[in-house]
Amino acid sequence: QAMAGLRSIMQSDPTDPDPPYYIARGLIQEGQDDIRLRGDHAAATDHYTQAGATVDDAVRRQPGSPMILLRAGQVYALLDIAVPRSVSKGAYDQACAVYLDRARSLVRPQDKDFEEVQSTYASRKMQEHQFSEAENVFRDLMQRYPADVKVRLLLAELLQGKRETRKEAADLLADT
């Protein structure tokens, strides 16, 4: 019932990034339940494929929307966790990177979602051990949003990992 309601919203307002995201998340959860509760890998694969297709369709409808691209990247990040790399061959990770890179290239500093797109991109770079890129993005965000607690915490988390920047991380946290 909830999925039908979300599909209806998605059809009536294709610019809203949240319905396809939550539909896809629900499908991923169903796929995980297929495996955990029933041991049905074929059904799980079908649900995972539907999740990807849901966000891919949303991107096709709104290819210039940074938030739809961001949500698609987030779904593919979840799929990358849910599906072993031996099965996915890294396809979900690649799709995640493509969508997050596109979202980042389209979002503008004056957009209300600029910080969310940038911090999600940088967080993904941290996961990929591309710490220098992540640090550059977080430092830029700190310049733009010096009072933003989330950005401070994310930058501090990154900086505490290196001996030479631990004091700076502690200072950021002290000012939070």
Coordinates of N, CA, C and O in Angstrom, one line a residue:
Q1 N 0.8 -1.2 0.0 CA 0.0 0.0 0.0 C 0.9 1.3 0.0 O 0.6 2.2 -0.8
A2 N 1.9 1.3 0.9 CA 2.8 2.5 0.9 C 3.5 2.6 -0.4 O 3.7 3.8 -0.8
M3 N 4.0 1.5 -0.9 CA 4.7 1.6 -2.2 C 3.8 2.2 -3.3 O 4.3 2.9 -4.1
A4 N 2.5 1.8 -3.3 CA 1.6 2.3 -4.3 C 1.4 3.8 -4.2 O 1.4 4.5 -5.2
G5 N 1.4 4.2 -2.9 CA 1.2 5.7 -2.7 C 2.5 6.4 -3.1 O 2.4 7.5 -3.7
L6 N 3.6 5.9 -2.9 CA 4.9 6.5 -3.3 C 5.0 6.5 -4.8 O 5.4 7.5 -5.4
R7 N 4.5 5.4 -5.5 CA 4.5 5.4 -7.0 C 3.6 6.5 -7.5 O 3.9 7.1 -8.5
S8 N 2.5 6.7 -6.9 CA 1.5 7.7 -7.3 C 2.1 9.1 -7.2 O 2.0 9.9 -8.1
I9 N 2.8 9.3 -6.1 CA 3.5 10.6 -5.9 C 4.6 10.8 -7.0 O 4.7 11.9 -7.5
M10 N 5.3 9.7 -7.2 CA 6.4 9.8 -8.2 C 5.9 10.1 -9.6 O 6.5 10.9 -10.3
Q11 N 4.7 9.6 -9.9 CA 4.1 9.9 -11.2 C 3.6 11.3 -11.3 O 3.7 12.0 -12.3
S12 N 3.0 11.8 -10.2 CA 2.4 13.1 -10.2 C 3.4 14.2 -10.1 O 3.2 15.3 -10.6
D13 N 4.6 13.9 -9.4 CA 5.6 14.9 -9.3 C 7.0 14.3 -9.5 O 7.7 13.9 -8.6
P14 N 7.4 14.2 -10.8 CA 8.7 13.5 -11.1 C 9.9 14.3 -10.6 O 11.0 13.8 -10.7
T15 N 9.7 15.5 -10.1 CA 10.8 16.3 -9.7 C 11.1 16.0 -8.2 O 12.2 16.4 -7.7
D16 N 10.2 15.4 -7.5 CA 10.5 15.0 -6.1 C 11.4 13.9 -6.0 O 11.1 12.8 -6.4
P17 N 12.6 14.1 -5.4 CA 13.6 13.0 -5.4 C 13.3 11.9 -4.3 O 13.9 10.8 -4.4
D18 N 12.4 12.1 -3.4 CA 12.3 11.2 -2.3 C 11.4 10.0 -2.7 O 11.8 8.9 -2.2
P19 N 10.3 10.0 -3.4 CA 9.6 8.8 -3.7 C 10.4 7.7 -4.3 O 10.4 6.6 -3.8
P20 N 11.1 8.0 -5.4 CA 11.9 6.9 -6.0 C 13.0 6.3 -5.0 O 13.2 5.1 -5.0
Y21 N 13.5 7.2 -4.2 CA 14.5 6.8 -3.2 C 13.9 5.8 -2.2 O 14.5 4.8 -1.9
Y22 N 12.8 6.2 -1.7 CA 12.1 5.3 -0.7 C 11.6 4.1 -1.3 O 11.5 3.0 -0.6
I23 N 11.1 4.1 -2.5 CA 10.6 2.9 -3.2 C 11.8 2.0 -3.3 O 11.8 0.8 -3.0
A24 N 13.0 2.5 -3.8 CA 14.2 1.7 -4.0 C 14.7 1.1 -2.6 O 15.0 -0.1 -2.6
R25 N 14.6 1.9 -1.6 CA 15.0 1.4 -0.3 C 14.1 0.3 0.2 O 14.6 -0.7 0.8
G26 N 12.8 0.4 -0.1 CA 11.9 -0.6 0.3 C 12.2 -1.9 -0.5 O 12.2 -3.0 0.1
L27 N 12.5 -1.8 -1.8 CA 12.9 -2.9 -2.6 C 14.2 -3.6 -2.1 O 14.3 -4.8 -2.1
I28 N 15.1 -2.8 -1.7 CA 16.4 -3.3 -1.1 C 16.1 -4.1 0.1 O 16.6 -5.2 0.3
Q29 N 15.2 -3.6 1.0 CA 14.8 -4.2 2.2 C 14.1 -5.6 1.9 O 14.4 -6.6 2.5
E30 N 13.3 -5.6 0.9 CA 12.6 -6.8 0.5 C 13.6 -7.8 0.0 O 13.5 -9.0 0.3
G31 N 14.6 -7.4 -0.7 CA 15.7 -8.3 -1.2 C 16.5 -8.9 0.0 O 16.8 -10.1 0.0
Q32 N 16.8 -8.0 1.0 CA 17.5 -8.5 2.1 C 16.6 -9.6 2.9 O 17.1 -10.6 3.4
D33 N 15.3 -9.3 3.0 CA 14.4 -10.2 3.6 C 14.3 -11.5 2.8 O 14.2 -12.6 3.4
D34 N 14.3 -11.4 1.5 CA 14.3 -12.6 0.7 C 15.4 -13.6 1.1 O 15.2 -14.8 1.2
I35 N 16.6 -13.0 1.3 CA 17.8 -13.8 1.6 C 17.7 -14.3 3.1 O 17.8 -15.5 3.4
R36 N 17.5 -13.4 3.9 CA 17.5 -13.6 5.4 C 16.4 -14.6 5.8 O 16.7 -15.5 6.6
L37 N 15.2 -14.4 5.4 CA 14.1 -15.1 5.9 C 13.8 -16.4 5.0 O 13.2 -17.3 5.6
R38 N 14.1 -16.3 3.7 CA 13.7 -17.4 2.9 C 14.8 -18.0 2.1 O 14.6 -19.0 1.4
G39 N 16.0 -17.4 2.2 CA 17.1 -18.0 1.4 C 16.9 -17.9 -0.1 O 17.5 -18.7 -0.8
D40 N 16.1 -17.0 -0.5 CA 15.8 -16.9 -2.0 C 16.6 -15.8 -2.6 O 16.2 -14.7 -2.7
H41 N 17.7 -16.2 -3.2 CA 18.7 -15.3 -3.8 C 18.1 -14.8 -5.1 O 18.4 -13.6 -5.5
A42 N 17.4 -15.6 -5.8 CA 16.8 -15.1 -7.1 C 15.8 -14.0 -6.9 O 15.8 -13.0 -7.6
A43 N 14.9 -14.2 -5.9 CA 14.0 -13.1 -5.6 C 14.7 -11.8 -5.1 O 14.3 -10.7 -5.5
A44 N 15.7 -12.0 -4.3 CA 16.5 -10.9 -3.9 C 17.1 -10.1 -5.0 O 17.0 -8.9 -5.1
T45 N 17.7 -10.9 -6.0 CA 18.3 -10.2 -7.1 C 17.2 -9.4 -7.9 O 17.5 -8.3 -8.4
D46 N 16.0 -10.0 -8.0 CA 14.9 -9.3 -8.7 C 14.6 -8.0 -8.0 O 14.5 -6.9 -8.6
H47 N 14.5 -8.0 -6.7 CA 14.2 -6.8 -5.9 C 15.4 -5.8 -6.1 O 15.1 -4.6 -6.2
Y48 N 16.6 -6.2 -6.0 CA 17.7 -5.3 -6.2 C 17.7 -4.7 -7.6 O 18.0 -3.5 -7.7
T49 N 17.4 -5.5 -8.6 CA 17.3 -5.0 -10.0 C 16.2 -3.9 -10.1 O 16.4 -2.9 -10.7
Q50 N 15.1 -4.2 -9.5 CA 14.0 -3.2 -9.5 C 14.4 -1.9 -8.8 O 14.0 -0.9 -9.2
A51 N 15.1 -2.0 -7.7 CA 15.6 -0.9 -7.0 C 16.4 0.0 -7.9 O 16.2 1.2 -8.0
G52 N 17.4 -0.6 -8.5 CA 18.2 0.2 -9.5 C 17.4 0.8 -10.6 O 17.6 2.0 -11.0
A53 N 16.5 0.0 -11.2 CA 15.7 0.5 -12.3 C 14.8 1.7 -11.8 O 14.5 2.6 -12.6
T54 N 14.3 1.6 -10.6 CA 13.5 2.7 -10.1 C 14.2 4.0 -10.1 O 13.7 5.1 -10.6
V55 N 15.4 4.1 -9.6 CA 16.2 5.3 -9.5 C 16.7 5.7 -10.9 O 16.8 6.9 -11.3
D56 N 17.1 4.7 -11.7 CA 17.5 5.0 -13.1 C 16.4 5.7 -13.9 O 16.7 6.6 -14.6
D57 N 15.2 5.2 -13.7 CA 14.0 5.8 -14.4 C 13.8 7.2 -13.9 O 13.6 8.1 -14.7
A58 N 14.0 7.5 -12.6 CA 13.8 8.8 -12.1 C 14.9 9.7 -12.7 O 14.6 10.9 -13.0
V59 N 16.1 9.2 -12.8 CA 17.2 10.0 -13.4 C 16.9 10.3 -14.9 O 17.1 11.4 -15.4
R60 N 16.3 9.3 -15.6 CA 16.0 9.5 -17.0 C 14.9 10.6 -17.1 O 14.9 11.4 -18.1
R61 N 14.0 10.7 -16.2 CA 12.9 11.7 -16.2 C 13.4 13.1 -15.9 O 12.9 14.1 -16.3
Q62 N 14.4 13.1 -15.0 CA 15.0 14.4 -14.5 C 16.5 14.4 -14.5 O 17.1 14.4 -13.4
P63 N 17.1 14.3 -15.7 CA 18.6 14.1 -15.7 C 19.4 15.3 -15.2 O 20.6 15.2 -14.8
G64 N 18.8 16.5 -15.0 CA 19.5 17.6 -14.5 C 19.2 17.9 -13.1 O 19.6 19.0 -12.6
S65 N 18.6 17.0 -12.3 CA 18.3 17.3 -10.9 C 19.4 16.7 -10.0 O 19.5 15.5 -9.9
P66 N 20.1 17.6 -9.4 CA 21.2 17.1 -8.5 C 20.7 16.2 -7.4 O 21.3 15.2 -7.0
M67 N 19.5 16.5 -6.9 CA 19.0 15.7 -5.8 C 18.5 14.3 -6.2 O 18.7 13.3 -5.5
I68 N 17.9 14.2 -7.4 CA 17.6 12.9 -7.9 C 18.8 12.1 -8.2 O 18.9 10.9 -7.9
L69 N 19.8 12.8 -8.7 CA 21.1 12.1 -9.0 C 21.8 11.6 -7.6 O 22.3 10.5 -7.5
L70 N 21.7 12.5 -6.6 CA 22.2 12.2 -5.3 C 21.5 11.0 -4.7 O 22.1 10.0 -4.3
R71 N 20.2 11.0 -4.8 CA 19.4 9.8 -4.2 C 19.7 8.5 -5.0 O 19.8 7.5 -4.4
A72 N 19.9 8.7 -6.3 CA 20.2 7.5 -7.1 C 21.6 6.9 -6.7 O 21.8 5.7 -6.5
G73 N 22.6 7.8 -6.4 CA 23.9 7.4 -6.0 C 23.8 6.8 -4.6 O 24.5 5.8 -4.3
Q74 N 22.9 7.3 -3.7 CA 22.8 6.7 -2.4 C 22.1 5.3 -2.5 O 22.5 4.4 -1.7
V75 N 21.2 5.1 -3.4 CA 20.6 3.8 -3.6 C 21.7 2.8 -4.1 O 21.8 1.7 -3.6
Y76 N 22.5 3.2 -5.0 CA 23.5 2.3 -5.5 C 24.6 2.1 -4.5 O 25.2 1.0 -4.4
A77 N 24.8 3.0 -3.6 CA 25.7 2.7 -2.5 C 25.2 1.6 -1.6 O 25.9 0.8 -1.1
L78 N 23.9 1.7 -1.3 CA 23.2 0.6 -0.5 C 23.3 -0.7 -1.2 O 23.5 -1.8 -0.6
L79 N 23.0 -0.7 -2.5 CA 23.1 -1.9 -3.3 C 24.5 -2.5 -3.3 O 24.7 -3.7 -3.2
D80 N 25.5 -1.6 -3.3 CA 26.9 -2.1 -3.2 C 27.2 -2.8 -1.9 O 28.1 -3.7 -1.9
I81 N 26.5 -2.3 -0.9 CA 26.7 -3.0 0.5 C 25.9 -4.3 0.5 O 26.4 -5.3 1.0
A82 N 24.7 -4.3 0.0 CA 23.8 -5.5 0.1 C 24.3 -6.6 -0.8 O 24.1 -7.8 -0.5
V83 N 24.9 -6.3 -2.0 CA 25.2 -7.4 -2.9 C 26.8 -7.6 -2.9 O 27.5 -6.6 -3.1
P84 N 27.2 -8.8 -2.7 CA 28.7 -9.0 -2.7 C 29.3 -8.6 -4.0 O 28.7 -8.8 -5.1
R85 N 30.5 -8.1 -3.9 CA 31.3 -7.6 -5.1 C 31.5 -8.8 -6.1 O 31.5 -8.6 -7.3
S86 N 31.6 -10.0 -5.5 CA 31.8 -11.2 -6.4 C 30.6 -11.4 -7.3 O 30.7 -11.9 -8.4
V87 N 29.4 -10.9 -6.9 CA 28.2 -11.0 -7.7 C 28.0 -9.7 -8.5 O 27.8 -9.8 -9.7
S88 N 28.2 -8.6 -7.9 CA 27.9 -7.3 -8.7 C 29.1 -6.9 -9.6 O 28.9 -6.1 -10.5
K89 N 30.3 -7.5 -9.4 CA 31.5 -7.1 -10.2 C 31.8 -5.6 -10.1 O 32.3 -5.1 -11.0
G90 N 31.3 -5.0 -9.0 CA 31.6 -3.6 -8.9 C 30.7 -2.6 -9.6 O 30.8 -1.4 -9.6
A91 N 29.6 -3.2 -10.3 CA 28.7 -2.4 -11.1 C 28.0 -1.4 -10.2 O 27.8 -0.2 -10.6
Y92 N 27.6 -1.8 -9.0 CA 26.8 -0.8 -8.2 C 27.7 0.3 -7.7 O 27.3 1.4 -7.6
D93 N 28.9 0.0 -7.3 CA 29.9 1.0 -6.9 C 30.1 2.0 -8.0 O 30.2 3.2 -7.8
Q94 N 30.3 1.5 -9.2 CA 30.5 2.4 -10.4 C 29.3 3.3 -10.6 O 29.4 4.5 -10.9
A95 N 28.1 2.7 -10.6 CA 26.9 3.5 -10.8 C 26.8 4.6 -9.7 O 26.4 5.7 -10.0
C96 N 27.1 4.2 -8.4 CA 27.1 5.2 -7.3 C 28.0 6.4 -7.7 O 27.6 7.5 -7.5
A97 N 29.2 6.0 -8.1 CA 30.2 7.1 -8.4 C 29.8 8.0 -9.5 O 29.9 9.2 -9.4
V98 N 29.2 7.4 -10.6 CA 28.7 8.2 -11.7 C 27.6 9.2 -11.3 O 27.7 10.4 -11.6
Y99 N 26.7 8.7 -10.5 CA 25.6 9.5 -10.1 C 26.0 10.6 -9.1 O 25.6 11.8 -9.2
L100 N 26.9 10.3 -8.2 CA 27.3 11.3 -7.2 C 28.2 12.3 -7.9 O 28.1 13.5 -7.6
D101 N 29.0 11.9 -8.8 CA 29.9 12.9 -9.6 C 29.0 13.8 -10.4 O 29.2 15.0 -10.4
R102 N 27.9 13.3 -11.0 CA 27.0 14.1 -11.8 C 26.3 15.1 -10.9 O 26.1 16.3 -11.3
A103 N 25.8 14.6 -9.8 CA 25.1 15.5 -8.8 C 26.0 16.6 -8.4 O 25.6 17.8 -8.4
R104 N 27.2 16.3 -8.1 CA 28.2 17.3 -7.6 C 28.5 18.3 -8.7 O 28.7 19.5 -8.5
S105 N 28.6 17.8 -10.0 CA 28.9 18.7 -11.1 C 27.7 19.7 -11.4 O 27.9 20.8 -12.0
L106 N 26.5 19.3 -11.0 CA 25.3 20.1 -11.4 C 24.9 21.1 -10.3 O 24.3 22.1 -10.5
V107 N 25.1 20.7 -9.0 CA 24.6 21.5 -7.9 C 25.5 22.8 -7.8 O 26.7 22.8 -8.1
R108 N 24.8 23.9 -7.5 CA 25.4 25.2 -7.5 C 25.4 25.7 -6.0 O 24.5 25.3 -5.2
P109 N 26.4 26.5 -5.6 CA 26.5 27.0 -4.2 C 25.2 27.6 -3.7 O 24.9 27.6 -2.6
Q110 N 24.4 28.3 -4.6 CA 23.2 28.9 -4.2 C 22.0 27.9 -4.0 O 21.0 28.3 -3.5
D111 N 22.2 26.7 -4.5 CA 21.1 25.7 -4.3 C 21.0 25.3 -2.9 O 22.0 25.1 -2.2
K112 N 19.7 25.1 -2.4 CA 19.5 24.7 -1.0 C 20.1 23.4 -0.7 O 20.3 23.1 0.5
D113 N 20.3 22.5 -1.7 CA 20.8 21.2 -1.4 C 22.3 21.1 -1.6 O 22.9 20.0 -1.6
F114 N 23.0 22.2 -1.8 CA 24.4 22.2 -2.1 C 25.2 21.5 -1.0 O 26.0 20.6 -1.3
E115 N 25.0 21.8 0.2 CA 25.8 21.2 1.3 C 25.5 19.7 1.4 O 26.4 18.9 1.5
E116 N 24.3 19.2 1.2 CA 24.0 17.8 1.3 C 24.6 17.0 0.2 O 25.2 16.0 0.4
V117 N 24.6 17.6 -1.1 CA 25.2 16.9 -2.2 C 26.7 16.8 -2.0 O 27.4 15.8 -2.1
Q118 N 27.3 18.0 -1.6 CA 28.8 18.0 -1.4 C 29.2 17.1 -0.3 O 30.2 16.4 -0.4
S119 N 28.5 17.1 0.9 CA 29.0 16.3 2.0 C 28.8 14.8 1.7 O 29.6 14.0 2.2
T120 N 27.7 14.5 1.0 CA 27.5 13.1 0.6 C 28.6 12.6 -0.3 O 29.2 11.5 -0.1
Y121 N 29.0 13.4 -1.2 CA 30.1 13.1 -2.2 C 31.4 12.9 -1.4 O 32.1 11.9 -1.6
A122 N 31.7 13.8 -0.5 CA 32.9 13.7 0.3 C 32.9 12.5 1.2 O 33.9 11.9 1.4
S123 N 31.8 12.2 1.8 CA 31.7 11.0 2.7 C 32.0 9.8 1.9 O 32.6 8.8 2.3
R124 N 31.5 9.7 0.6 CA 31.7 8.6 -0.2 C 33.2 8.5 -0.6 O 33.8 7.4 -0.6
K125 N 33.8 9.6 -0.8 CA 35.3 9.7 -1.0 C 36.0 9.1 0.2 O 37.0 8.4 0.0
M126 N 35.6 9.4 1.4 CA 36.2 8.9 2.6 C 36.1 7.3 2.6 O 37.1 6.7 2.8
Q127 N 35.0 6.8 2.2 CA 34.8 5.4 2.2 C 35.7 4.7 1.2 O 36.1 3.6 1.3
E128 N 36.0 5.5 0.1 CA 36.8 4.9 -1.0 C 38.3 5.2 -0.7 O 39.2 5.0 -1.5
H129 N 38.6 5.7 0.5 CA 40.0 6.1 0.9 C 40.6 7.1 0.1 O 41.8 7.2 0.0
Q130 N 39.8 8.0 -0.5 CA 40.3 9.2 -1.2 C 40.2 10.4 -0.3 O 39.4 11.3 -0.4
F131 N 41.0 10.3 0.7 CA 41.0 11.2 1.9 C 41.3 12.7 1.5 O 40.7 13.6 2.0
S132 N 42.2 12.9 0.6 CA 42.6 14.2 0.1 C 41.4 14.9 -0.5 O 41.2 16.1 -0.3
E133 N 40.8 14.2 -1.4 CA 39.6 14.8 -2.1 C 38.5 15.1 -1.1 O 37.9 16.2 -1.2
A134 N 38.2 14.2 -0.2 CA 37.2 14.4 0.8 C 37.6 15.6 1.7 O 36.7 16.5 2.0
E135 N 38.8 15.7 2.1 CA 39.2 16.8 2.9 C 39.1 18.2 2.2 O 38.6 19.1 2.8
N136 N 39.4 18.2 0.9 CA 39.2 19.4 0.1 C 37.8 19.9 0.1 O 37.4 21.1 0.2
V137 N 36.9 18.9 -0.1 CA 35.4 19.2 -0.2 C 35.0 19.7 1.2 O 34.3 20.7 1.3
F138 N 35.3 19.0 2.3 CA 34.9 19.4 3.6 C 35.4 20.8 4.0 O 34.8 21.6 4.6
R139 N 36.7 21.1 3.6 CA 37.3 22.4 3.9 C 36.5 23.5 3.2 O 36.3 24.6 3.7
D140 N 36.2 23.2 1.9 CA 35.4 24.2 1.2 C 34.0 24.4 1.8 O 33.6 25.6 2.0
L141 N 33.4 23.4 2.3 CA 32.1 23.5 3.0 C 32.3 24.3 4.3 O 31.4 25.1 4.6
M142 N 33.4 24.1 5.0 CA 33.6 24.8 6.2 C 33.7 26.3 6.0 O 33.3 27.1 6.8
Q143 N 34.3 26.7 4.8 CA 34.4 28.1 4.5 C 33.1 28.7 4.2 O 32.8 29.8 4.6
R144 N 32.2 27.9 3.5 CA 30.9 28.3 3.2 C 29.9 28.3 4.4 O 29.0 29.1 4.4
Y145 N 30.1 27.3 5.2 CA 29.1 27.1 6.3 C 29.9 26.9 7.6 O 29.8 25.8 8.2
P146 N 30.5 27.9 8.1 CA 31.4 27.7 9.3 C 30.6 27.3 10.6 O 31.2 26.7 11.5
A147 N 29.3 27.5 10.6 CA 28.6 27.1 11.8 C 27.9 25.8 11.7 O 27.2 25.3 12.6
D148 N 28.0 25.2 10.6 CA 27.3 23.9 10.3 C 28.0 22.8 11.1 O 29.1 22.4 10.9
V149 N 27.2 22.2 12.1 CA 27.8 21.2 13.0 C 28.1 19.9 12.2 O 29.1 19.3 12.4
K150 N 27.2 19.5 11.3 CA 27.4 18.3 10.5 C 28.7 18.4 9.8 O 29.5 17.4 9.8
V151 N 29.0 19.5 9.1 CA 30.2 19.6 8.3 C 31.4 19.6 9.3 O 32.4 19.0 9.0
R152 N 31.3 20.3 10.4 CA 32.4 20.3 11.4 C 32.7 18.8 11.9 O 33.9 18.4 12.0
L153 N 31.7 18.1 12.2 CA 31.9 16.7 12.6 C 32.5 15.8 11.6 O 33.4 15.0 11.8
L154 N 32.0 16.0 10.3 CA 32.6 15.2 9.3 C 34.1 15.5 9.0 O 34.9 14.6 8.8
L155 N 34.4 16.8 9.0 CA 35.8 17.2 8.8 C 36.6 16.7 10.0 O 37.7 16.2 9.8
A156 N 36.1 16.8 11.2 CA 36.9 16.4 12.3 C 37.1 14.9 12.3 O 38.2 14.4 12.6
E157 N 36.1 14.1 11.9 CA 36.3 12.7 11.7 C 37.4 12.3 10.8 O 38.2 11.5 11.1
L158 N 37.4 13.0 9.7 CA 38.5 12.8 8.7 C 39.9 13.2 9.2 O 40.8 12.4 9.1
L159 N 39.9 14.4 9.9 CA 41.2 14.9 10.3 C 41.8 14.1 11.5 O 43.0 14.0 11.6
Q160 N 41.0 13.5 12.3 CA 41.5 12.7 13.5 C 42.2 11.5 13.0 O 43.0 10.9 13.8
G161 N 42.1 11.1 11.8 CA 42.8 9.9 11.3 C 44.3 10.1 11.1 O 45.0 9.1 10.9
K162 N 44.7 11.3 11.0 CA 46.1 11.6 10.8 C 46.7 12.3 12.0 O 46.1 13.2 12.5
R163 N 47.9 11.8 12.4 CA 48.5 12.4 13.6 C 48.7 13.9 13.5 O 48.5 14.7 14.4
E164 N 49.1 14.4 12.3 CA 49.5 15.8 12.1 C 48.2 16.7 12.1 O 48.4 17.9 12.2
T165 N 47.0 16.1 12.0 CA 45.8 17.0 12.0 C 44.9 16.7 13.2 O 43.8 17.2 13.2
R166 N 45.3 15.9 14.1 CA 44.4 15.5 15.3 C 44.1 16.8 16.1 O 43.0 16.9 16.6
K167 N 45.1 17.6 16.3 CA 44.8 18.8 17.1 C 43.7 19.7 16.4 O 42.8 20.2 17.1
E168 N 43.8 19.8 15.1 CA 42.8 20.6 14.4 C 41.5 20.0 14.5 O 40.5 20.6 14.7
A169 N 41.4 18.6 14.5 CA 40.1 17.9 14.6 C 39.6 18.2 16.0 O 38.4 18.5 16.2
A170 N 40.4 18.2 17.0 CA 40.0 18.4 18.4 C 39.5 19.9 18.5 O 38.5 20.1 19.2
D171 N 40.2 20.8 17.9 CA 39.7 22.2 17.9 C 38.4 22.4 17.2 O 37.5 23.2 17.7
L172 N 38.2 21.7 16.1 CA 36.9 21.8 15.5 C 35.7 21.3 16.4 O 34.7 21.9 16.5
L173 N 36.0 20.2 17.1 CA 35.0 19.6 18.0 C 34.8 20.5 19.2 O 33.7 20.6 19.7
A174 N 35.9 21.1 19.7 CA 35.7 22.1 20.8 C 34.8 23.2 20.5 O 34.1 23.8 21.3
D175 N 34.9 23.6 19.2 CA 34.1 24.8 18.8 C 32.6 24.4 18.4 O 31.9 25.3 18.0
T176 N 32.3 23.1 18.5 CA 31.0 22.7 18.1 C 30.0 22.9 19.2 O 30.2 22.7 20.3

